[in-house]
CSV table of C-alpha atoms and ligand atoms in Angstrom, one decimal:
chain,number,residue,atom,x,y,z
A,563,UNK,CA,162.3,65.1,237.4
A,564,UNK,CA,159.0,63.6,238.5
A,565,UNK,CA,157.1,65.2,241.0
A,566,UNK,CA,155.2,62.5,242.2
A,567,UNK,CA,155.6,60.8,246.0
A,568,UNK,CA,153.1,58.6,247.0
A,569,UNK,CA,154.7,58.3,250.4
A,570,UNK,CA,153.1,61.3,252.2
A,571,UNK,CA,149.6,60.5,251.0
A,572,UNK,CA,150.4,56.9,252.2
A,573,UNK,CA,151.6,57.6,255.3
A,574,UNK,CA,149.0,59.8,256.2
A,575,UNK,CA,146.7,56.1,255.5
A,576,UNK,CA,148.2,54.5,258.5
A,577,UNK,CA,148.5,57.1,260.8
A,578,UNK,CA,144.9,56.5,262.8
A,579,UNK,CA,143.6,53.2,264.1
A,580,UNK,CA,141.8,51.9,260.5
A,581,UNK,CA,140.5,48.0,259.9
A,582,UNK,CA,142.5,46.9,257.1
A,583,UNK,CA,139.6,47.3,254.7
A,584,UNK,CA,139.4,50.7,255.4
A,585,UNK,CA,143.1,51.0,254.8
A,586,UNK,CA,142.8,49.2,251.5
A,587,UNK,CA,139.9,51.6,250.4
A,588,UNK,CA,141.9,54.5,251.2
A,589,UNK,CA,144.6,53.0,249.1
A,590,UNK,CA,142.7,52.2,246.0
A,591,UNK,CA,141.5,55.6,246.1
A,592,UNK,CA,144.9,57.4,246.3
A,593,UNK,CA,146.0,55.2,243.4
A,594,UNK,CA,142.7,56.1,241.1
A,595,UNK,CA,143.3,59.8,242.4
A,596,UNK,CA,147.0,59.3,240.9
A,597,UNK,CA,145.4,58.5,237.7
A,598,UNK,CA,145.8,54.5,238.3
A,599,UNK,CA,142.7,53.2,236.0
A,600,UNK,CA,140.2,52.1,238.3
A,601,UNK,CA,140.5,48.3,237.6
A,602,UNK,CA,144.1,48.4,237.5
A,603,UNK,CA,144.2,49.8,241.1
A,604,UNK,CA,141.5,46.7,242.3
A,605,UNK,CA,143.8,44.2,240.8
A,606,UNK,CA,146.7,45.7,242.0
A,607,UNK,CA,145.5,46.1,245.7
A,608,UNK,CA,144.2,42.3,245.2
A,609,UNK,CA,147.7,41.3,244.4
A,610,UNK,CA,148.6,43.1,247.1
A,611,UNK,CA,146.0,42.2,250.0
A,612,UNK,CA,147.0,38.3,249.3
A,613,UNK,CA,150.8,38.9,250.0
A,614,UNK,CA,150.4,40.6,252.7
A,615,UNK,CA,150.4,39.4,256.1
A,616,UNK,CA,148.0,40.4,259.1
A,617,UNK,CA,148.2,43.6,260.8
A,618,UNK,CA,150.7,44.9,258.1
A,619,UNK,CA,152.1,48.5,258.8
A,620,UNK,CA,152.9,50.7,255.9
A,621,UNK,CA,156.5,49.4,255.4
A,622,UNK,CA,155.2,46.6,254.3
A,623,UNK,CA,152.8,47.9,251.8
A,624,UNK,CA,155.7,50.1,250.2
A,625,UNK,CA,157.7,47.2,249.7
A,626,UNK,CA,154.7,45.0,248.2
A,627,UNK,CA,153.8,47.8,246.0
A,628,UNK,CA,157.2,48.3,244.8
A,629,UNK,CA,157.8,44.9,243.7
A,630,UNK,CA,154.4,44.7,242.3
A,631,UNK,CA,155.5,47.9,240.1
A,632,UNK,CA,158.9,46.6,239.5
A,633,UNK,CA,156.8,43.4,237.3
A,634,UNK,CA,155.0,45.9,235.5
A,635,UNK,CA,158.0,47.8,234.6
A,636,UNK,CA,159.5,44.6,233.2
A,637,UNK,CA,157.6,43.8,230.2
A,638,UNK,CA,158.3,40.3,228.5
A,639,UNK,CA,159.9,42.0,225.6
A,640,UNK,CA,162.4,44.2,227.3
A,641,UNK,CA,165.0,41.9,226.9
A,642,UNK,CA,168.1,44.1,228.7
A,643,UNK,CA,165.9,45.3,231.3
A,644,UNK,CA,166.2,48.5,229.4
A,645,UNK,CA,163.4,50.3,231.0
A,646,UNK,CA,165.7,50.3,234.2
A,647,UNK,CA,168.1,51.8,232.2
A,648,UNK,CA,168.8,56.0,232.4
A,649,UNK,CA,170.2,56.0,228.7
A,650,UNK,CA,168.8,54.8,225.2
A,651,UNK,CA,171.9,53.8,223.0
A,652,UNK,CA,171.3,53.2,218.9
A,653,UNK,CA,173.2,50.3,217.1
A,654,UNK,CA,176.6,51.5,215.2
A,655,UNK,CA,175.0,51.7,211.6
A,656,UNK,CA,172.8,54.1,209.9
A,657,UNK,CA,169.9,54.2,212.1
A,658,UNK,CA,166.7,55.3,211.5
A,659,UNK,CA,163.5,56.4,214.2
A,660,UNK,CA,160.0,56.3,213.4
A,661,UNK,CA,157.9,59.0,215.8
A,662,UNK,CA,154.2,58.2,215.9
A,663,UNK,CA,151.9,59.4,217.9
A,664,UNK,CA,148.1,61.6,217.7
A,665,UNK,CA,147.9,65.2,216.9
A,666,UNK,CA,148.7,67.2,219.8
A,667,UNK,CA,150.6,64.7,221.7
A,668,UNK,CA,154.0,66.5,221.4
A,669,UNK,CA,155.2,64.0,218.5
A,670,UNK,CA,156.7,67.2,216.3
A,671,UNK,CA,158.6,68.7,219.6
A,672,UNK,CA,159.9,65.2,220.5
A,673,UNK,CA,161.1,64.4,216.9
A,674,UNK,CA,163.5,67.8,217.4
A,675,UNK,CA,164.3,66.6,221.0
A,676,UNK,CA,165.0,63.0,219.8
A,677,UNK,CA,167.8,64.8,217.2
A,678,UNK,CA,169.0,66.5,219.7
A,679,UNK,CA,169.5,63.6,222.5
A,680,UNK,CA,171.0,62.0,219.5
A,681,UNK,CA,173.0,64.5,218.2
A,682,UNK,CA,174.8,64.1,221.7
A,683,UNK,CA,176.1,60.9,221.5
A,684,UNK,CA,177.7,61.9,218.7
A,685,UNK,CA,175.5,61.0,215.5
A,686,UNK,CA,174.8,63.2,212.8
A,687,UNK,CA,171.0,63.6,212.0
A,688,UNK,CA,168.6,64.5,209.4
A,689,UNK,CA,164.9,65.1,210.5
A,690,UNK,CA,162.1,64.1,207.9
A,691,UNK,CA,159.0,66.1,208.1
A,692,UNK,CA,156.6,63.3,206.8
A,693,UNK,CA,153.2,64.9,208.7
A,694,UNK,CA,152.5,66.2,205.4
A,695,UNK,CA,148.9,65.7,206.2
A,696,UNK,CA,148.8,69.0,208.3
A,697,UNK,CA,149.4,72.0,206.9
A,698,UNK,CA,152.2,73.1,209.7
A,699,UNK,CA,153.4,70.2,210.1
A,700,UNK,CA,156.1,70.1,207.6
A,701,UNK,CA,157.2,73.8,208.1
A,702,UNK,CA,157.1,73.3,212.4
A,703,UNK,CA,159.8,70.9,212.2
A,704,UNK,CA,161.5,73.2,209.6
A,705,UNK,CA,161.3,75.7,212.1
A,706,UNK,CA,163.1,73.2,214.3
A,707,UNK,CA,165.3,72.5,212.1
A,708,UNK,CA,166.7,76.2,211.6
A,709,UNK,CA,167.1,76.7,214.9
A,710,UNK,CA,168.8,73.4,216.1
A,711,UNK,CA,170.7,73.8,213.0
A,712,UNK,CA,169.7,70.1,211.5
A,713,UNK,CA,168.9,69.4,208.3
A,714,UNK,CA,164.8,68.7,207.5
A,715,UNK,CA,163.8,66.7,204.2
A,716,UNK,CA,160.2,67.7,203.9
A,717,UNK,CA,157.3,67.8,201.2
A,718,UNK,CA,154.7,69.7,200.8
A,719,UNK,CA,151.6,69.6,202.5
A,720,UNK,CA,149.5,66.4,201.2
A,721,UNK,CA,152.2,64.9,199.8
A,722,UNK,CA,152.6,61.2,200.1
A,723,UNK,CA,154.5,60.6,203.3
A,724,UNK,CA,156.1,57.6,201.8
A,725,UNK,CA,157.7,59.7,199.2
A,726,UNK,CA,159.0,62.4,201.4
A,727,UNK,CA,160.7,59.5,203.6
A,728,UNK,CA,162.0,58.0,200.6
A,729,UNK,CA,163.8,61.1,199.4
A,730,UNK,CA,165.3,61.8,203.0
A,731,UNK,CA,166.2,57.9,203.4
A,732,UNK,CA,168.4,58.4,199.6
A,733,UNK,CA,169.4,61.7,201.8
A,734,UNK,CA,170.6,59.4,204.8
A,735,UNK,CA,172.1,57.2,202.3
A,736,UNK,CA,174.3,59.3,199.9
A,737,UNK,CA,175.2,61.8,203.0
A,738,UNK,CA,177.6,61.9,205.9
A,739,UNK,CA,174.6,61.6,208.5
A,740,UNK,CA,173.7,58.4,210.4
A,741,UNK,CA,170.9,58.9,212.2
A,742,UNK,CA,167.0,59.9,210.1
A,743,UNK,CA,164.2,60.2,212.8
A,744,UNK,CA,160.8,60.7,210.4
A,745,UNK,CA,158.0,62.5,212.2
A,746,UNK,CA,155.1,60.7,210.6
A,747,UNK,CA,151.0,62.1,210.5
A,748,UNK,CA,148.8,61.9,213.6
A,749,UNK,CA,145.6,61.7,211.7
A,750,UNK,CA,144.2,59.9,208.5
A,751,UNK,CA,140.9,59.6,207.7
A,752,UNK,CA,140.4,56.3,209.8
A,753,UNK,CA,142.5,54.5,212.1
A,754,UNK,CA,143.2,51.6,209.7
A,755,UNK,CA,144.6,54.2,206.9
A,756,UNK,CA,146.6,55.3,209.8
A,757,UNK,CA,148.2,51.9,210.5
A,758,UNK,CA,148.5,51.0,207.0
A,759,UNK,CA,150.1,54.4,206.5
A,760,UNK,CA,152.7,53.3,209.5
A,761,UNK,CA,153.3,49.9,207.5
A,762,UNK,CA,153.8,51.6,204.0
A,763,UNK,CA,156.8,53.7,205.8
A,764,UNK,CA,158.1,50.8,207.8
A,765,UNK,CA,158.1,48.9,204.2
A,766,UNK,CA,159.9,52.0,202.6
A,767,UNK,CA,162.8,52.0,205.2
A,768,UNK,CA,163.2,48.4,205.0
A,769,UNK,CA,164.0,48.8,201.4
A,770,UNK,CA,166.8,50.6,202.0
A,771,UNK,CA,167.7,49.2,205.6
A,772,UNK,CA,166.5,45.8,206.3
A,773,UNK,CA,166.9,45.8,209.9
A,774,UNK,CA,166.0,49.4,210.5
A,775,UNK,CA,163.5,51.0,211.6
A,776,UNK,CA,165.6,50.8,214.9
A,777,UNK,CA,163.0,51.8,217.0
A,778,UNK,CA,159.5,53.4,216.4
A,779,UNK,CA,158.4,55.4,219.6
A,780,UNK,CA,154.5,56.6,220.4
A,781,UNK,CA,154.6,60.1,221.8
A,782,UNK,CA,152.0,60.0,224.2
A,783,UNK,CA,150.5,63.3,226.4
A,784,UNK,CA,150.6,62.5,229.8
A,785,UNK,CA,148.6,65.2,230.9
A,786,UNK,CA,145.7,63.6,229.2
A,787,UNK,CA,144.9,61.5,232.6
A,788,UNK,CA,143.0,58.6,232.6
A,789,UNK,CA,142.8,59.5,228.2
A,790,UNK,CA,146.6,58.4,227.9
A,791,UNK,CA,145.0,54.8,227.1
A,792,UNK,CA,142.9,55.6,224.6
A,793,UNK,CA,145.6,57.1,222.2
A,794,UNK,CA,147.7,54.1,223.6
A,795,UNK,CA,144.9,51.7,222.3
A,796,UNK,CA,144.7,53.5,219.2
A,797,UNK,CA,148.2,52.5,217.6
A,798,UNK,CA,147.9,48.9,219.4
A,799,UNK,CA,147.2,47.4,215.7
A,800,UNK,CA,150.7,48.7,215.3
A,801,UNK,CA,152.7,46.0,216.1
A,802,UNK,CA,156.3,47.3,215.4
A,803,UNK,CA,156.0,50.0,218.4
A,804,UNK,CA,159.5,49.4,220.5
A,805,UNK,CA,159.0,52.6,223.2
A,806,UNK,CA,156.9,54.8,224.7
A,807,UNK,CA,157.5,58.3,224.8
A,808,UNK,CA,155.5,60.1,227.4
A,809,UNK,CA,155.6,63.9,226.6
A,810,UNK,CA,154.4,67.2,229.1
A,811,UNK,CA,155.3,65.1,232.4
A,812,UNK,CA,155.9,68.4,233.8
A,813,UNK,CA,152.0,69.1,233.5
A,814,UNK,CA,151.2,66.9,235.4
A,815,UNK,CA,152.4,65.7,239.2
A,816,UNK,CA,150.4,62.1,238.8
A,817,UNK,CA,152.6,59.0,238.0
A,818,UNK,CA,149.6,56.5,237.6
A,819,UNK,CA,149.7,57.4,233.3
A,820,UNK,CA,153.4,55.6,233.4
A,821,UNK,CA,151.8,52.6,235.5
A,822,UNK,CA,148.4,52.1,233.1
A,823,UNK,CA,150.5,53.0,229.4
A,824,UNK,CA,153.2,50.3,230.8
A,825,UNK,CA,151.2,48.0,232.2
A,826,UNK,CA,148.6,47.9,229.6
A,827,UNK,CA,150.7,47.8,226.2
A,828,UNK,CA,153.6,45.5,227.8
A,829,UNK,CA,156.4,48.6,225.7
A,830,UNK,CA,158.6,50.1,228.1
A,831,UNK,CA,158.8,53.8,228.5
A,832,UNK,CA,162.0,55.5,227.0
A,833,UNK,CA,161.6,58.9,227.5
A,834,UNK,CA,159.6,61.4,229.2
A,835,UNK,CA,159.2,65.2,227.8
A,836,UNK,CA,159.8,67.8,230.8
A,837,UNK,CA,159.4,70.5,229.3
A,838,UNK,CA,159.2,72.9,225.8
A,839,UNK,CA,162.1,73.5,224.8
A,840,UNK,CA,164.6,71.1,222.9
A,841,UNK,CA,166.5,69.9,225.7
A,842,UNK,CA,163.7,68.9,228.0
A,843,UNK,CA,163.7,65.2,227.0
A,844,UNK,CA,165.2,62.6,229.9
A,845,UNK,CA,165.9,58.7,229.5
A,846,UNK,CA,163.0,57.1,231.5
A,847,UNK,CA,164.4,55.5,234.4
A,848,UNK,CA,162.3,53.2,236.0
A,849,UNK,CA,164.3,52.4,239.2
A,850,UNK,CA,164.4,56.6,239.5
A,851,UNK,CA,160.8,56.7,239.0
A,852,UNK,CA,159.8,53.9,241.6
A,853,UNK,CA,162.0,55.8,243.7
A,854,UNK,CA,160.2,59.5,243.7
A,855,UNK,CA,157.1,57.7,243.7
A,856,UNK,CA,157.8,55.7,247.0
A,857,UNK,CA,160.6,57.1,248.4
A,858,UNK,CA,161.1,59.7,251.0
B,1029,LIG,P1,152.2,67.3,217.6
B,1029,LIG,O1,150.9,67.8,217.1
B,1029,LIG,O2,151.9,65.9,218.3
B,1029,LIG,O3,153.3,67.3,216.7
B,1029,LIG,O4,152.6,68.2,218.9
B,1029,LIG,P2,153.6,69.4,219.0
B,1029,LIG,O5,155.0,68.9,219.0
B,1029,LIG,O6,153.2,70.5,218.0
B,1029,LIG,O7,153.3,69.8,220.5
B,1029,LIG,C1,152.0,70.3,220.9
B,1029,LIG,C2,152.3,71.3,222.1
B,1029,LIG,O8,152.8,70.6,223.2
B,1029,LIG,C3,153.3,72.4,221.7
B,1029,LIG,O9,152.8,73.6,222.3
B,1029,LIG,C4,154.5,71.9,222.4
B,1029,LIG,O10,155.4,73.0,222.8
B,1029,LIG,C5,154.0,71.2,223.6
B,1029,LIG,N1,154.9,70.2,224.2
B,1029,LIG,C6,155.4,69.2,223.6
B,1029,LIG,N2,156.2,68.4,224.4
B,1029,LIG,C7,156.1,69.0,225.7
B,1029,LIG,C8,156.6,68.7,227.0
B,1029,LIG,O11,157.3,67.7,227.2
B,1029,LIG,N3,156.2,69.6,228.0
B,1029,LIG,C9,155.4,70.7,227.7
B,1029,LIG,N4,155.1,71.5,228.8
B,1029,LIG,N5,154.9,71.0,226.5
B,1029,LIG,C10,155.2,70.2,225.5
C-alpha cells in the first residue's frame, strides 16, 4: 500500500568507507528528501547519534530509527495503541463522524469512503452534506450518495451548516440508520469562524448525543509535502480532533508527511486515501508502515 522503503537509499549510505559525520549528513538528507521537516530530521538524527555506539553499521541505524519511529507513532492519547491497529471499530450505539479538513484535501471523497468502510461492518449510514459554504459541495456528495446508494441530508448552498446537521441528526434519530458522518466546510472567512463553526456542530450533536461525536477526523493531502503541516496547524485550535486522515498517499511515494503530521499534532493516523474511487480507503497500520519504510 505504501510505496516508500528507505532501505535501498540507506544501504547505499554505508556501502563506501564514510566518517560517521558524513554518514549522518547523508542521513539527514534522505530523511528531508522524504519529506521529514528539516528540524525534525536534526532532532531525530540527534536522538539517534547519542544511542548509537561507535563504528555502528547500518543494522544498527535501522533498528535505532525504528524504535525512535515506533515513539512517534505512540502518541500519549492513543490509549489502545490504536494506531498499530489495521481496523477502526465504532462503539455499538448511534454513532456519529465529524470530517474536517481544507478545501481540496479530499474531505468530500473521504466522507463517501468513510460510509462505505462503515457500511462494511455492518452499519447503516446517512451522509450529511454540511459544506454548504461551496456551491458543489452539497450536490458532490449527493452525487456520492446516488451512486453508493446512501442516503445524503443536505441544504442548500449557504445554508447554516448547523441546521442542515440538525435535520440529518433528527434523520439519524427517528430512522433505522446508526451511523451519520457530516462532511463539514473547508473555508470560512477566517480561521476562528472556522473553529467556532466546528464547535457550533460539535454542540449540535451533543444535544442529541452526549457522548458522540465519536470521532472527528482531519483529511489531510499528503501530496502537499512539506505543506501537510500547515493545514495540520490550521485546525490545531480544534481540540476535539481524534484521527488523522491522510488522503492521495498514492501521489506520493515519500513517508516523511505521516512522520511530521504524527509527530507534530500527537493524533494518530487512521486512514490513508489510496486512491479515487470509493473503496480506496485502508486502516492506517503503523507497524505495516514502519515495515515498508524499513524493511526489505
Ligand atoms: P474536498 O474539497 O476536500 O472535499 O476534496 P474532494 O473530495 O472534492 O477531493 C479533491 C480531489 O482529490 C478530487 O479530484 C478527488 O477525486 C481527489 N482525491 C480525494 N482523495 C483521493 C485519494 O486518496 N487519492 C487520489 N489520487 N485522489 C483523491
Amino acid at each position: 500500500m505504501y510505496k516508500i522503503s528507505l532501505k535501498k537509499k540507506i544501504n547505499s549510505i554505508f556501502t563506501a568507507k564514510k566518517s560517521r559525520e558524513e554518514i549522518f549528513e547523508e542521513l539527514e538528507e534522505l530523511l528531508i528528501l522524504s519529506d521529514v521537516s528539516a528540524e525534525r530530521a536534526v532532532t531525530l538524527l540527534d536522538r539517534i547519534r547519542k544511542k548509537a555506539r561507535l563504528g555502528f553499521e547500518k543494522e544498527d541505524f535501522i533498528a535505532l530509527l525504528k524504535a525512535e519511529l515506533s515513539d512517534i507513532f505512540h502518541p500519549p492519547d492513543d490509549r489502545d495503541n490504536r494506531s498499530f491497529c489495521s481496523e477502526v471499530r465504532l462503539p455499538d450505539e448511534k454513532n456519529v463522524i465529524l470530517v474536517v479538513g481544507v478545501n481540496g484535501s479530499g474531505k468530500t471523497t473521504t466522507a463517501a469512503k468513510l460510509a462505505v468502510y462503515f457500511r462494511g461492518q455492518g452499519k447503516k449510514v446517512l451522509l450529511s452534506a454540511a459544506d454548504t459554504f461551496r456551491a458543489a459541495g452539497s450536490s458532490q456528495l449527493s452525487l456520492w450518495g446516488e451512486r453508493l446508494n446512501i442516503p445524503v441530508i443536505g441544504g442548500d448552498r449557504g445554508a447554516d451548516p448547523g441546521s442542515v446537521v440538525y435535520n440529518s441528526l433528527n434523520s439519524l434519530k427517528s430512522r433505522d440508520h446508526d451511523l451519520l458522518i457530516v462532511d463539514t466546510a473547508g473555508r470560512v472567512q477566517t480561521k476562528d469562524n472556522l473553529m467556532k463553526e466546528l464547535e457550533k456542530l460539535t454542540r449540535v450533536i451533543q444535544k442529541f448525543y452526549p457522548s458522540q461525536p465519536a470521532e472527528i477526523f482531519l483529511v489531510i493531502d499528503a501530496t502537499m509535502g512539506q505543506n501537510t503541516l500547515d493545514q495540520a496547524r490550521r485546525f490545531s485550535q480544534f481540540s476535539g480532533i481524534t484521527g488523522i486522515i491522510l488522503a492521495k498517499v498514492d501521489g506520493t511515494a515519500k513517508g516523511g508527511t505521516v512522520i511530521n503530521i504524527m509527530d507534530e499534532m500527537k493524533i494518530p493516523v487512521k486512514f490513508v486515501g489510496t486512491g479515487e474511487s470509493e473503496a480506496d480507503l485502508a486502516a492506517f497500520s503503523a507497524d505495516e508502515f514502519l515495515d515498508s519504510l524499513l524493511g526489505d
